[in-house]
Amino acid sequence: MAAPPPPPPLHLLLLLLLLVLPIPLASSSAADLAALLALKAAVAHDPGGALSAWSAASATSYCRWRGVTCHPSSLAVAAIDLPAASLSGALPAALPLPPRLRRLDLAANNFSGPVPDAFLASTTLRYLDVRFNSLSGALEIPPPLANSSSPPCATLTHLRLTGNFLVGQIPAEIVQCRSLRVLDLSRNVLEGAIPRELGRLGALRVLDVSRNSLTDRIPAELANCRELAVLVLTNLTASPGEQPEFNAYVGGLPTEVLTIPALEVLWAPRANLDGRLPLSRNGTCRLRAVNLGQNYVAGTMPPWLGECQDLTFLDLSFNRLEGSMAAELAIGCLTYLNVSGNSVRFFGFCKVATGVAINLSSNQLSGSLDMLSSCISIHNFDAGYNNFSGSIPADVGGLHFLRSLVLSGNNLTGQIPGQFGDLAALEVLDLSRNSLTGSIPLHLTDASHLQVLRLDHNRLSGTIPPSFSELAQLTVLDVSFNNLSGDIPNLRHPADCGFFIGNPLLHQCLGTNASLPPTEEISSSKGVKKWGARFKSLIVILVAASAAVISFLLVILLFFVCERRKRAKISNLRTKVVVTFTDAPPELTYENLIRATSNFSIQNLIGSGGFGATYKAELVPGFLVSVKRLAMGRFQGLQQFDAEIRTLGRIRHRNLVTLIGYHLGEPDTFLIYNYLSGKRSLDPSFSQFGDIVSWGRMLMQEDNTSEFFSRGLLDAARKDRLTEMLKIALSCTSESVAVRPSMRQVAAKLKQLENDR
Ligand SMILES: *[C@@H]1O[C@H](CO)[C@@H](O)[C@H](O)[C@H]1NC(C)=O
Ligand SMILES: *[C@@H]1O[C@H](CO)[C@@H](O)[C@H](O)[C@H]1NC(C)=O
Ligand SMILES: *[C@@H]1O[C@H](CO)[C@@H](O)[C@H](O)[C@H]1NC(C)=O
Ligand SMILES: *[C@@H]1O[C@H](CO)[C@@H](O)[C@H](O)[C@H]1NC(C)=O
Ligand SMILES: *[C@@H]1O[C@H](CO)[C@@H](O)[C@H](O)[C@H]1NC(C)=O
Ligand SMILES: *[C@@H]1O[C@H](CO)[C@@H](O)[C@H](O)[C@H]1NC(C)=O
Ligand SMILES: *[C@@H]1O[C@H](CO)[C@@H](O)[C@H](O)[C@H]1NC(C)=O
Ligand SMILES: *[C@@H]1O[C@H](CO)[C@@H](O)[C@H](O)[C@H]1NC(C)=O
Ligand SMILES: *[C@@H]1O[C@H](CO)[C@@H](O)[C@H](O)[C@H]1NC(C)=O
Ligand SMILES: *[C@@H]1O[C@H](CO)[C@@H](O)[C@H](O)[C@H]1NC(C)=O
């Protein structure tokens, strides 16, 4: 998972939309027309009719064919955008391109054949996206012509070839594509080494070579790509049926590469890397996500990781790291820390106070767990199989998001804090294999979502609270090998007698399967004539009668309680209601959200920020929302919160993240937005005109911005001022977070423009 960058100020995209000119109407140019018709001829199947209008009959208006964008003044074809158009057919190697084409997007179709020669020989193409097709053969970049000033491929900034069947090596000639910023070759069948020539691509920002069959060393020359922000060497995230990761490199990750100043994402899990991590690093650390899990990296934990203030994801699990992690990881916004399976010692882990998932299991960590209670937003914490000692801090009761806590296999003493019962979200609690004493606290059974409770191999005494029978989701209750006495409670789910052995004083386990017959069975026993059965019926009647009386009393009690609550100032926080705004579909209910996020599972986590973590939820197939779960306590007044939320809910625009509902309650408060950046901030679908951002950039580079603005705007305002505004808008769409201005800076600049008037 790459931690997604924060969304760009989308209203500036909106501003861009408002400034744009409509597309010109008609033109004709023989080479353009021939190229378009050749592409159409290569399409064997077009079930969606995407190219139905592409025909010689309408040749004069090819600028209006679907997917075609023409240059506004010259009317030459500037872009062809036909992503996910269900097109298939073999592309001929000699397929021509429109002579001034800048952008070609045929992603997610099913084109086969080789990558046509013209694609990588073009001297005008900037953006080439043929991801997820069935292209095959080797990748070949034609040599430069002796008489040409502009070598083939020199203008290309984006080359996206992921998800095809390309074979052979990554050609060293790729260095001719000297403007490349994004090179995505992942999910092909490429083999051999990553060519060292890649190091000469000075503008390269994103390099993804994962899920191929690459071998050999990672070239240290890559470090010459000073702008490199994203480096993906392997990727284990594959859907079922997808090709797994076959890349297996030799040697270690060169120090120079790991310390590229611009590097933000380094992804190389199970990449067969060894070596050590550098102990020092110069300059500001921009790293946001590092995954070197399941390699053979040895040596000590790098102290400089503590300087990486933007680091949100760190997986160093299953390596051979040792040494201490103490103050080094005083990282503010780490949401995922996995150092399980190393030999790390000592540890001041809860400096990582906002961590959502932390896995420290199977190390040699020692000391007390007192700091745990400061990890207030933690969901999953696994510190099993270490050497932690002392008692479990009683203030764990404040960890309201805690879903899973594993402390097994340590040296913990003292009692189990009853405060665990305060944790409404708690599903898994594993305290097994410690030296805990005392009895199982009665209050523990108030943790009503408990599914797995392991307390085995401790020194617990006393009885097992019978109220465990009230926990509807409890499937595992393992208390074996303690010193418990009394009866085994009747559990809702069948339990294994093995979970109770090793307690000599405990009454015999009858197999909890047989313990409490379901109610239906009792009430359907009318026809049974035996005395025993009649006796049972009598009991049933008595029980039913007393139940009726009790229910009556409860109803009266509830009535009074409700009356009191009605008068309370703040509405009932426990109501599991999602407040929705217009357009929200009926599926948007509390239960559906919990289910669709798998109860806020880490798998659905898509990001985290100051106010809490954001999750993706698919409510009905194809309908996605993102759910921002707020860390409570940050809001001063709930009523004020409510008022602000309602204002937000009224704002509606296709290109804005829209608030469609919220839930205010315990233990959760969350906001629900329509789901988009899955969408890149520069996603073509943000505009019916194609990628308006590239268009704006292109015109800016050509110093030709007047084409960008409608005539009305040009009449009303000075062009240099409009250009300045466009410049600001474009800077807001920069792919690099570092370059993107803050809203404060944007506001200041706009104000300055106004004052200059
Ligand atoms: C790994 O692959 C998955 C899907 O195949 C993708 O969603 C994810 O972004 C990739 N990770 C990185 C770091 O590129
Ligand atoms: C893509 O085309 C190939 C033939 O070129 C065919 O075997 C394959 O099934 C097609 N895949 C899809 C998803 O249509
Ligand atoms: C360069 O030479 C090739 C043949 O070698 C020719 O086809 C092409 O037109 C020439 N280009 C220029 C710009 O002279
Ligand atoms: C950091 O900079 C110093 C001096 O400029 C240099 O000697 C050292 O090798 C650099 N270290 C790294 C890891 O780049
Ligand atoms: C922590 O990592 C270990 C592997 O060392 C794994 O078995 C365990 O399931 C992980 N814990 C959680 C909570 O995912
Ligand atoms: C941590 O890493 C281990 C081993 O790579 C893996 O089993 C586990 O799922 C990871 N995640 C968490 C949250 O522990
Ligand atoms: C565990 O920690 C205790 C001190 O808390 C120490 O005496 C003991 O040697 C440690 N055991 C291991 C295996 O590191
Ligand atoms: C458990 O901790 C005690 C002291 O707190 C220590 O004497 C003992 O050696 C520890 N046990 C293990 C297995 O480390
Ligand atoms: C087990 O608990 C009983 C009291 O319930 C106590 O008498 C006995 O000493 C305990 N045994 C051990 C080994 O702690
Ligand atoms: C309880 O039932 C489950 C299946 O329903 C079975 O696997 C298990 O062995 C049973 N346990 C006992 C003690 O009968």
mmCIF file with all atom_site columns, C-alpha atoms and ligand atoms in Angstrom, residues 317-318 338 340-341 358-362 380-382 404 406, ligand 5:
data_model
loop_
_atom_site.group_PDB
_atom_site.id
_atom_site.type_symbol
_atom_site.label_atom_id
_atom_site.label_alt_id
_atom_site.label_comp_id
_atom_site.label_asym_id
_atom_site.label_entity_id
_atom_site.label_seq_id
_atom_site.pdbx_PDB_ins_code
_atom_site.Cartn_x
_atom_site.Cartn_y
_atom_site.Cartn_z
_atom_site.occupancy
_atom_site.B_iso_or_equiv
_atom_site.pdbx_formal_charge
_atom_site.auth_seq_id
_atom_site.auth_comp_id
_atom_site.auth_asym_id
_atom_site.auth_atom_id
_atom_site.pdbx_PDB_model_num
ATOM   1  C CA . SER A 1 317 ? 9.335  -7.285  9.393  1.00 0.00 ? 317 SER A CA 1
ATOM   2  C CA . PHE A 1 318 ? 11.271 -10.507 9.066  1.00 0.00 ? 318 PHE A CA 1
ATOM   3  C CA . ASN A 1 338 ? 5.808  -3.651  11.540 1.00 0.00 ? 338 ASN A CA 1
ATOM   4  C CA . SER A 1 340 ? 8.024  -8.231  13.826 1.00 0.00 ? 340 SER A CA 1
ATOM   5  C CA . GLY A 1 341 ? 10.481 -11.074 13.455 1.00 0.00 ? 341 GLY A CA 1
ATOM   6  C CA . ILE A 1 358 ? 1.888  -1.714  15.294 1.00 0.00 ? 358 ILE A CA 1
ATOM   7  C CA . ASN A 1 359 ? 3.483  -5.160  15.158 1.00 0.00 ? 359 ASN A CA 1
ATOM   8  C CA . LEU A 1 360 ? 6.545  -5.690  17.312 1.00 0.00 ? 360 LEU A CA 1
ATOM   9  C CA . SER A 1 361 ? 6.116  -9.417  17.748 1.00 0.00 ? 361 SER A CA 1
ATOM   10 C CA . SER A 1 362 ? 8.984  -11.887 17.941 1.00 0.00 ? 362 SER A CA 1
ATOM   11 C CA . ASN A 1 380 ? -3.965 -3.288  16.306 1.00 0.00 ? 380 ASN A CA 1
ATOM   12 C CA . PHE A 1 381 ? -1.101 -3.823  18.661 1.00 0.00 ? 381 PHE A CA 1
ATOM   13 C CA . ASP A 1 382 ? 0.965  -6.993  18.638 1.00 0.00 ? 382 ASP A CA 1
ATOM   14 C CA . SER A 1 404 ? -6.757 -6.399  18.597 1.00 0.00 ? 404 SER A CA 1
ATOM   15 C CA . VAL A 1 406 ? -1.683 -9.420  21.452 1.00 0.00 ? 406 VAL A CA 1
HETATM 16 C C1 . LIG B 2 .   ? 2.452  -9.698  13.558 1.00 0.00 ? 5   LIG B C1 1
HETATM 17 O O1 . LIG B 2 .   ? 3.418  -10.356 12.796 1.00 0.00 ? 5   LIG B O1 1
HETATM 18 C C2 . LIG B 2 .   ? 3.424  -11.770 12.995 1.00 0.00 ? 5   LIG B C2 1
HETATM 19 C C3 . LIG B 2 .   ? 4.543  -12.319 12.197 1.00 0.00 ? 5   LIG B C3 1
HETATM 20 O O2 . LIG B 2 .   ? 5.721  -12.074 12.876 1.00 0.00 ? 5   LIG B O2 1
HETATM 21 C C4 . LIG B 2 .   ? 2.113  -12.339 12.564 1.00 0.00 ? 5   LIG B C4 1
HETATM 22 O O3 . LIG B 2 .   ? 2.098  -13.746 12.778 1.00 0.00 ? 5   LIG B O3 1
HETATM 23 C C5 . LIG B 2 .   ? 1.000  -11.708 13.353 1.00 0.00 ? 5   LIG B C5 1
HETATM 24 O O4 . LIG B 2 .   ? -0.239 -12.169 12.877 1.00 0.00 ? 5   LIG B O4 1
HETATM 25 C C6 . LIG B 2 .   ? 1.067  -10.202 13.191 1.00 0.00 ? 5   LIG B C6 1
HETATM 26 N N1 . LIG B 2 .   ? 0.085  -9.600  14.059 1.00 0.00 ? 5   LIG B N1 1
HETATM 27 C C7 . LIG B 2 .   ? -0.980 -8.955  13.593 1.00 0.00 ? 5   LIG B C7 1
HETATM 28 C C8 . LIG B 2 .   ? -1.889 -8.356  14.594 1.00 0.00 ? 5   LIG B C8 1
HETATM 29 O O5 . LIG B 2 .   ? -1.218 -8.874  12.397 1.00 0.00 ? 5   LIG B O5 1
#
